[in-house]
C-alpha positions as protocol buffer text, in pm:
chain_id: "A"
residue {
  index: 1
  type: UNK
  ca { x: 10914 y: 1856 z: 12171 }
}
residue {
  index: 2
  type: UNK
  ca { x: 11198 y: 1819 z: 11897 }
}
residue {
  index: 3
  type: UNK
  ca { x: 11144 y: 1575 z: 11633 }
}
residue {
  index: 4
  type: UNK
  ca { x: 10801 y: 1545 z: 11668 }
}
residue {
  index: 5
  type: UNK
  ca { x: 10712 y: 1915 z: 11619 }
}
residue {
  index: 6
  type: UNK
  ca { x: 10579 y: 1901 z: 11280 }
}
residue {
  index: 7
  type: UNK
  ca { x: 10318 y: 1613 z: 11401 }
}
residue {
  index: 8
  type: UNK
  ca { x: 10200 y: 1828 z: 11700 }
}
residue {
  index: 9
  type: UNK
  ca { x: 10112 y: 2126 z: 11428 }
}
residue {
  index: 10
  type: UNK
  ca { x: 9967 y: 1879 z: 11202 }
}
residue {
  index: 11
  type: UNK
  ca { x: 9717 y: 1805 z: 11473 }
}
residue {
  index: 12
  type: UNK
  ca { x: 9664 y: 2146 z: 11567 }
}
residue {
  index: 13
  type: UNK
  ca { x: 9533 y: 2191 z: 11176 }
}
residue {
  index: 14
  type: UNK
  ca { x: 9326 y: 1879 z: 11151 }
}
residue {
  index: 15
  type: UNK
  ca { x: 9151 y: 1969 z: 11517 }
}
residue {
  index: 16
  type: UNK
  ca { x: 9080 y: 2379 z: 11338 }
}
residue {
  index: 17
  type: UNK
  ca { x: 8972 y: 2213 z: 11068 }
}
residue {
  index: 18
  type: UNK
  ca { x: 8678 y: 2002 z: 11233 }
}
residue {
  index: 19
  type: UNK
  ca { x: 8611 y: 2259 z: 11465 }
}
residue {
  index: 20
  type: UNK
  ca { x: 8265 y: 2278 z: 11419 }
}
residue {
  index: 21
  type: UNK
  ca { x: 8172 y: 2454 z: 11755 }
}
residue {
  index: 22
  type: UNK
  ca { x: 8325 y: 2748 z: 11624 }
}
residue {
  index: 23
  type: UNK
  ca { x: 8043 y: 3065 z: 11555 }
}
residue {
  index: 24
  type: UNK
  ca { x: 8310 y: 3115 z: 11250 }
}
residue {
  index: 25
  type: UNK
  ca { x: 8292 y: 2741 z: 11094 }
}
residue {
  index: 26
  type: UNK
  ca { x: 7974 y: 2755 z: 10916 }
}
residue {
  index: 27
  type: UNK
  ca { x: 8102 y: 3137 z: 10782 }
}
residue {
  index: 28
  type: UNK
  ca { x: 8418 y: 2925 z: 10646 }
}
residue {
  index: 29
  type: UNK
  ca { x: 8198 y: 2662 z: 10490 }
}
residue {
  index: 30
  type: UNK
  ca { x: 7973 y: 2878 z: 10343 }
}
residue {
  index: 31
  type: UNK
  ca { x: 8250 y: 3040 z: 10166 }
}
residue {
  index: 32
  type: UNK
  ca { x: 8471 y: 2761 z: 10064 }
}
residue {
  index: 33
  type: UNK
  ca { x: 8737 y: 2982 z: 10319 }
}
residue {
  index: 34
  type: UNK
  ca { x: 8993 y: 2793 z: 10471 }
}
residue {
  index: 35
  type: UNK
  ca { x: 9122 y: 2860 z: 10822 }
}
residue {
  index: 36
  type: UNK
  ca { x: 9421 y: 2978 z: 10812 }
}
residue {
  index: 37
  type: UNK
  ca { x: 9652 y: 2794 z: 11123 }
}
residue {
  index: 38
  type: UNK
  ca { x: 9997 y: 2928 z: 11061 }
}
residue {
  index: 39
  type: UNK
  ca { x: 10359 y: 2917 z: 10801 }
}
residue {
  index: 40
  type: UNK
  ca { x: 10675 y: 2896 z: 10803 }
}
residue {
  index: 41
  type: UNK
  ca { x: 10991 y: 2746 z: 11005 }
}
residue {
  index: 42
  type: UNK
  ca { x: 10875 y: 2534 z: 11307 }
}
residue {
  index: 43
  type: UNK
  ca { x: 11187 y: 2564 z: 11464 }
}
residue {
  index: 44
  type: UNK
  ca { x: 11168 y: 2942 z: 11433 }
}
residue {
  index: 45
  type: UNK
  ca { x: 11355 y: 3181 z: 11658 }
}
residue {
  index: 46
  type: UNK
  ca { x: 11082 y: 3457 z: 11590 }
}
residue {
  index: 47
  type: UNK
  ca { x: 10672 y: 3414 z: 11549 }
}
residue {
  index: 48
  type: UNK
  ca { x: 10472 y: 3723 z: 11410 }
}
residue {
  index: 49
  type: UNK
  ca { x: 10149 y: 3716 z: 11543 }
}
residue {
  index: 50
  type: UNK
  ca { x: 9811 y: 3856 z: 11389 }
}
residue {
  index: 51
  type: UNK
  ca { x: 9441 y: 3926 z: 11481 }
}
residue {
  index: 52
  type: UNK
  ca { x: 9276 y: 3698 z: 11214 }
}
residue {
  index: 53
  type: UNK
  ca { x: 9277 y: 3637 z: 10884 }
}
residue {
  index: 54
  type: UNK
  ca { x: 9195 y: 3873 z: 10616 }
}
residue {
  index: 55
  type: UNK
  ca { x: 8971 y: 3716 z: 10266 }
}
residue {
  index: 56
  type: UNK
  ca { x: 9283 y: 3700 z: 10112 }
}
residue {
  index: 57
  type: UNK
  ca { x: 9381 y: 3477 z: 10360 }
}
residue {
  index: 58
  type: UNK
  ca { x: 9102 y: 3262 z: 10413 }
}
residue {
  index: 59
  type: UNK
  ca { x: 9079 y: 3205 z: 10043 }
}
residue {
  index: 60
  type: UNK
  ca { x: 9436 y: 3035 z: 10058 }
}
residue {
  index: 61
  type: UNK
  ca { x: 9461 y: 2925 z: 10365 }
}
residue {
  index: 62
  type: UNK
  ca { x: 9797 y: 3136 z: 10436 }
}
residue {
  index: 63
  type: UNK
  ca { x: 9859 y: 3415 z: 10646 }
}
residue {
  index: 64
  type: UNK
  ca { x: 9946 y: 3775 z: 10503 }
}
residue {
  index: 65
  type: UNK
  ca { x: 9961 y: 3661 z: 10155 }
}
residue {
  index: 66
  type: UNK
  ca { x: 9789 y: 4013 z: 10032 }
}
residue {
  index: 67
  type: UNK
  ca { x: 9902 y: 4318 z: 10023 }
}
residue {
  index: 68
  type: UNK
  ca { x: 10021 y: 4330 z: 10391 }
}
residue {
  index: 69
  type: UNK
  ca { x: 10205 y: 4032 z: 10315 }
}
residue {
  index: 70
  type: UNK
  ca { x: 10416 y: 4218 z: 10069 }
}
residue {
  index: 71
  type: UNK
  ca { x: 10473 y: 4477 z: 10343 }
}
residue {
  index: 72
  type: UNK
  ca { x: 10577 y: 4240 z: 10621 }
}
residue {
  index: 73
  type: UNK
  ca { x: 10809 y: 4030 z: 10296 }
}
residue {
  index: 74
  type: UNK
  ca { x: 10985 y: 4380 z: 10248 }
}
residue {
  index: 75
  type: UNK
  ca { x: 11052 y: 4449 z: 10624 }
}
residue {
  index: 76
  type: UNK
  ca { x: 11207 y: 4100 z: 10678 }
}
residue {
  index: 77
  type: UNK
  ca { x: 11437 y: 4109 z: 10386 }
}
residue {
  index: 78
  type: UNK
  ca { x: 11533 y: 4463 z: 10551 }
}
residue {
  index: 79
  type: UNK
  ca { x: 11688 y: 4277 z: 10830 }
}
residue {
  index: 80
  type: UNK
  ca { x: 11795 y: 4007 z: 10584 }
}
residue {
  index: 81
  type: UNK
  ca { x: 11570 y: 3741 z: 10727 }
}
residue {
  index: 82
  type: UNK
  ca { x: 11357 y: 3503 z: 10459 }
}
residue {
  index: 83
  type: UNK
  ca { x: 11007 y: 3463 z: 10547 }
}
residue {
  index: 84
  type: UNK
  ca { x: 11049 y: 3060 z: 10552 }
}
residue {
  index: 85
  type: UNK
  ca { x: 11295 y: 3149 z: 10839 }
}
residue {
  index: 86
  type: UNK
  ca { x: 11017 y: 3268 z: 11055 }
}
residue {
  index: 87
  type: UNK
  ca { x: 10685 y: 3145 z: 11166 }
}
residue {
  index: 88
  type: UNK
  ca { x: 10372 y: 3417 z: 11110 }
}
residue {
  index: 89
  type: UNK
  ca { x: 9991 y: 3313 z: 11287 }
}
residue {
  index: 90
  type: UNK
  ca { x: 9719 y: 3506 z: 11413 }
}
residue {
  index: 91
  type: UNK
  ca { x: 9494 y: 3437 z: 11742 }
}
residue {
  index: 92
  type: UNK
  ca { x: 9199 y: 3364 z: 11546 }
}
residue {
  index: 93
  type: UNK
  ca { x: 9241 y: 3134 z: 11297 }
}
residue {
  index: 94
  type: UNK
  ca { x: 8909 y: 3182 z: 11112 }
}
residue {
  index: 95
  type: UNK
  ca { x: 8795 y: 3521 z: 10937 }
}
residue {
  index: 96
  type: UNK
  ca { x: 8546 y: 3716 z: 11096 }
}
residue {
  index: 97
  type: UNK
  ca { x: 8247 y: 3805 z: 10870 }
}
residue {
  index: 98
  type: UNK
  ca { x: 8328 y: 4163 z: 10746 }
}
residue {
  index: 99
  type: UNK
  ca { x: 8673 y: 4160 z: 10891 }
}
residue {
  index: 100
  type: UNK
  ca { x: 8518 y: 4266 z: 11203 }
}
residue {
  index: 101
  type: UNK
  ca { x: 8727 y: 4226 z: 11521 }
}
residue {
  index: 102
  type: UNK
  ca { x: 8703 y: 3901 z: 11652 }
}
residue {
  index: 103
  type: UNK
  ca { x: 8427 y: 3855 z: 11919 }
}
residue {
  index: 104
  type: UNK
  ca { x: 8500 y: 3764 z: 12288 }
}
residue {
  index: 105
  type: UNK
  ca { x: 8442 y: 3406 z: 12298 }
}
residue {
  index: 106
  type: UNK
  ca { x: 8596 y: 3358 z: 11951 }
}
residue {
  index: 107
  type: UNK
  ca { x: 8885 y: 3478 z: 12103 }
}
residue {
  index: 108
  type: UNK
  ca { x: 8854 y: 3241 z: 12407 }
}
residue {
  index: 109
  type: UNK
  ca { x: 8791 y: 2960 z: 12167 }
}
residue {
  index: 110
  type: UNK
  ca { x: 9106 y: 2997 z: 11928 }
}
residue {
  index: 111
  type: UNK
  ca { x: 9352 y: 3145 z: 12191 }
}
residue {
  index: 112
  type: UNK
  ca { x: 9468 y: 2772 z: 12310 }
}
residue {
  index: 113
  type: UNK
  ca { x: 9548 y: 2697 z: 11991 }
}
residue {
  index: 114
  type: UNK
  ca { x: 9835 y: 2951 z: 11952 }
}
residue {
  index: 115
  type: UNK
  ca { x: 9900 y: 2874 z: 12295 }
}
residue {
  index: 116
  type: UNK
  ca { x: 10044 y: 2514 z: 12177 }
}
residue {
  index: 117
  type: UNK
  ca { x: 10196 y: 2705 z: 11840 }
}
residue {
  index: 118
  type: UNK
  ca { x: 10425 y: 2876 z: 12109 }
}
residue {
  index: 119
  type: UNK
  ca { x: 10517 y: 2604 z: 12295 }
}
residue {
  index: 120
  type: UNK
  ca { x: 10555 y: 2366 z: 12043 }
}
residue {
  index: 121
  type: UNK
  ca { x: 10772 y: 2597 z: 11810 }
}
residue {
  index: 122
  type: UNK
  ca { x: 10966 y: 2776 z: 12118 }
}
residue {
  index: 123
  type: UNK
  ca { x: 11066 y: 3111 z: 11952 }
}
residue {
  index: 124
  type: UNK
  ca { x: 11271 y: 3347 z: 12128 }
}
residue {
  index: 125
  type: UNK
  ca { x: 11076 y: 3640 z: 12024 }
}
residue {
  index: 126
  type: UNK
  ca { x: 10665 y: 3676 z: 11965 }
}
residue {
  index: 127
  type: UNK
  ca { x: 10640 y: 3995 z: 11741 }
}
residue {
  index: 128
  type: UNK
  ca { x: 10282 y: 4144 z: 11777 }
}
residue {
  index: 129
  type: UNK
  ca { x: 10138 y: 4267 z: 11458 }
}
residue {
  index: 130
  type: UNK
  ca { x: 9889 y: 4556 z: 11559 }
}
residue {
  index: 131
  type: UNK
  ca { x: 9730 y: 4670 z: 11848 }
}
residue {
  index: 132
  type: UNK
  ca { x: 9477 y: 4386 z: 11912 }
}
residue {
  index: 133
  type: UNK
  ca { x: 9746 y: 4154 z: 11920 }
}
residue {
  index: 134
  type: UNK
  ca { x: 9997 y: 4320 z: 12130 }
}
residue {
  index: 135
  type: UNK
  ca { x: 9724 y: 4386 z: 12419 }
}
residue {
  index: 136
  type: UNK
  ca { x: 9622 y: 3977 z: 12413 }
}
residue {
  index: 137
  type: UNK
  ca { x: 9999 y: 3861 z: 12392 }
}
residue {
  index: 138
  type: UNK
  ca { x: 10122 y: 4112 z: 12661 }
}
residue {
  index: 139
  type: UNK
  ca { x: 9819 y: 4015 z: 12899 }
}
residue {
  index: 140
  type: UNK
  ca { x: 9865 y: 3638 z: 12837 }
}
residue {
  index: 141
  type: UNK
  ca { x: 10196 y: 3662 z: 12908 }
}
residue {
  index: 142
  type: UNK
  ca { x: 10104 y: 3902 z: 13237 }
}
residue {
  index: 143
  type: UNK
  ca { x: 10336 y: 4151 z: 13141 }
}
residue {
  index: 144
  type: UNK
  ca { x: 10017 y: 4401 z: 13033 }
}
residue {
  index: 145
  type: UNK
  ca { x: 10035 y: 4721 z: 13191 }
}
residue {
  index: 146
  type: UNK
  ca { x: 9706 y: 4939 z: 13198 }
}
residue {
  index: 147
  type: UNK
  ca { x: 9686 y: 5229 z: 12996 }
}
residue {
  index: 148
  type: UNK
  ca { x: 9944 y: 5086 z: 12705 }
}
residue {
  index: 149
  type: UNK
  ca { x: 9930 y: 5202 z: 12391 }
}
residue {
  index: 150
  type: UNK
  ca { x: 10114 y: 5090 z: 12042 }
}
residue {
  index: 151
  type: UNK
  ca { x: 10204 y: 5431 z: 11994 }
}
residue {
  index: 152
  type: UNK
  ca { x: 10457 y: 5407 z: 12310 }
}
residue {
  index: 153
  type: UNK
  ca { x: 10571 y: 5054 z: 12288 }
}
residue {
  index: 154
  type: UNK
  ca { x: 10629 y: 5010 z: 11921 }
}
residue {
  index: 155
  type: UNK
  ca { x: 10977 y: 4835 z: 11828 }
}
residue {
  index: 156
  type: UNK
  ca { x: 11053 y: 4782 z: 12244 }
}
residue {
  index: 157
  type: UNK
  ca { x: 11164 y: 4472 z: 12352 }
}
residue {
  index: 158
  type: UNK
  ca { x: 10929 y: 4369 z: 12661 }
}
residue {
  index: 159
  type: UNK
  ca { x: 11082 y: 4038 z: 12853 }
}
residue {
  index: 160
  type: UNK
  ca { x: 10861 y: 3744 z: 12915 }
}
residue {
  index: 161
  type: UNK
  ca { x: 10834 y: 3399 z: 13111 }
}
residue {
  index: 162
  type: UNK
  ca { x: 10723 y: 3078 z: 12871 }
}
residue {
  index: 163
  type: UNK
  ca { x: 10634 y: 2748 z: 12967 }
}
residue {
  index: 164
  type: UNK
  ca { x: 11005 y: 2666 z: 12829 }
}
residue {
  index: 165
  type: UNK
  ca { x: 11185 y: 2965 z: 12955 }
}
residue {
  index: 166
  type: UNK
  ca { x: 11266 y: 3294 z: 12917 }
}
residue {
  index: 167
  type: UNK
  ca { x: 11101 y: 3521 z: 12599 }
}
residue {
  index: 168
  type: UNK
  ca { x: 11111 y: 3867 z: 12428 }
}
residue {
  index: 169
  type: UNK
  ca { x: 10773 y: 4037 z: 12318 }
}
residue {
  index: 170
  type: UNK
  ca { x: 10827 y: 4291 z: 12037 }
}
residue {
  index: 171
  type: UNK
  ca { x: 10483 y: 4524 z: 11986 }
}
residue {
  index: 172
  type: UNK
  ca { x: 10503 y: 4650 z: 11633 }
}
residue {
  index: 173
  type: UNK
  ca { x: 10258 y: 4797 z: 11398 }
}
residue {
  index: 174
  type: UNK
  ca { x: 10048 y: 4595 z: 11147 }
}
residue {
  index: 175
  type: UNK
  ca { x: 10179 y: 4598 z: 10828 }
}
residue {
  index: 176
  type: UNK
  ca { x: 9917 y: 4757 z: 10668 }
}
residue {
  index: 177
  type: UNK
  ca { x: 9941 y: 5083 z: 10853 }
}
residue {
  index: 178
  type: UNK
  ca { x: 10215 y: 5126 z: 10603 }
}
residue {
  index: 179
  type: UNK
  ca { x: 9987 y: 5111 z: 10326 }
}
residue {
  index: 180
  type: UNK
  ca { x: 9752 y: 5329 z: 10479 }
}
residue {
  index: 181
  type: UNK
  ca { x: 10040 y: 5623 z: 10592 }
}
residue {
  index: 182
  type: UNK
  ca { x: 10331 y: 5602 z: 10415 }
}
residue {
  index: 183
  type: UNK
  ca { x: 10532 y: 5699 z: 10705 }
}
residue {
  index: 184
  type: UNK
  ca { x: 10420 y: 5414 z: 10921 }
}
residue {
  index: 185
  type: UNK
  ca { x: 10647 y: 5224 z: 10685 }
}
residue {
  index: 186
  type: UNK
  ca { x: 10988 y: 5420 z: 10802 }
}
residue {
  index: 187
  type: UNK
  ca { x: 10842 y: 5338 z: 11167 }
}
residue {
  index: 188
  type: UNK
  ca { x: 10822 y: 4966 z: 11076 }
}
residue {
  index: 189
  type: UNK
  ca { x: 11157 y: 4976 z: 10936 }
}
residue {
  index: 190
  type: UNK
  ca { x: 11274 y: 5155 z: 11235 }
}
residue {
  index: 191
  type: UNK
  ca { x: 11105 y: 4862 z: 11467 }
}
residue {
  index: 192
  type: UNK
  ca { x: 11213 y: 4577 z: 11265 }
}
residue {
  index: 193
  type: UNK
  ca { x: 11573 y: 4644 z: 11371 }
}
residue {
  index: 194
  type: UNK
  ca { x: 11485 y: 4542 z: 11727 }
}
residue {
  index: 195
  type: UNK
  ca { x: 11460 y: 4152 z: 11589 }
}
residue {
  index: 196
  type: UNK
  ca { x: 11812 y: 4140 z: 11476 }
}
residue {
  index: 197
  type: UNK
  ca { x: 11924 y: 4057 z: 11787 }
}
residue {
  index: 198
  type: UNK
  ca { x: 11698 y: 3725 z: 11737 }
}
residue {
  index: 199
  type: UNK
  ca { x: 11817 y: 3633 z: 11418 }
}
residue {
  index: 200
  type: UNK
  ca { x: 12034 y: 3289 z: 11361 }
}
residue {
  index: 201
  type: UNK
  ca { x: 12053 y: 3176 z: 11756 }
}
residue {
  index: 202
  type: UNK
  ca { x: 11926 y: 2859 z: 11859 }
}
């Protein structure tokens, strides 16, 4: 899975793009929204991962291009990392009417999908980006532990097993808590730190 890496994402997109079994297609259609698969460097050491796409997002097709975009653009160049360095998806690939949480068996339906992202790209480090996140990558990964909330595991470094070795699982707020609480961005900043150690190895 070396040279052919950008291929095996390319078919990830077309396959999202037909997916016409999806409850969310018809939403996208009617909307001229685009799903919105994933960005950046597919030979990334670290992949952010979302919930779903915001309208922002769906209208362009890219993930956190709005304001929590700008947020997560200003905590990476904190550590000194570019954004086309990393690699940022969510679970569900489609917006959710009403940027409701995703539903069960939408989850069920996209989750394979960044399932292949992760093995295809091979990061060292999946940073969760919110609460809904964290709990689906923690219990996919079996490292879930009952009762875990953000508020304790924020900017810790949890240790994982991958199809392709060993990984690190970094829970950190979504980026637009900071817009929300302006303190939330210091705690970012604060969490961010804990990817340094990820930056520039292969």
């Amino acid at each position: 899975m070396s040279s052919d890496r950008t291929e095996q994402l390319r078919a990830i997109k077309d396959e999202i793009l037909n997916l016409t079994e999806s409850p969310l297609y018809d939403y996208r259609k009617r909307n001229n929204y685009y799903p919105v698969i994933g960005q950046g460097n597919h030979y990334a050491q670290i992949m952010f991962i979302g919930e779903a796409p915001g309208k922002n997002e769906a209208e362009t097709g890219r993930p956190f291009c709005g304001a929590s975009g700008r947020v997560l653009d200003h905590l990476l160049a904190s550590i000194g990392v570019p954004r086309a360095d990393v690699y940022v998806t969510n679970i569900v690939k489609d917006r959710p009417p009403n940027n409701r949480d995703p539903l069960k068996t939408e989850i069920d339906l996209y989750a394979p999908f960044l399932e292949r992202q992760i093995d295809i790209i091979q990061p060292r480090a999946l940073a969760t980006l919110g609460r809904f996140s964290m709990e689906f990558v923690l219990r996919r990964f079996g490292v879930y532990r009952s009762g875990a909330r953000i508020s304790q595991l924020h900017g810790t470094v949890i240790s994982a097993r991958a199809a392709y070795g060993m990984i690190s699982i970094v829970p950190l707020y979504h980026p637009a808590a900071a817009l929300y609480n302006a303190s939330q961005r210091g705690t970012l900043e604060d969490d961010f730190q804990a990817l340094r150690q990820f930056i520039g190895s292969q």
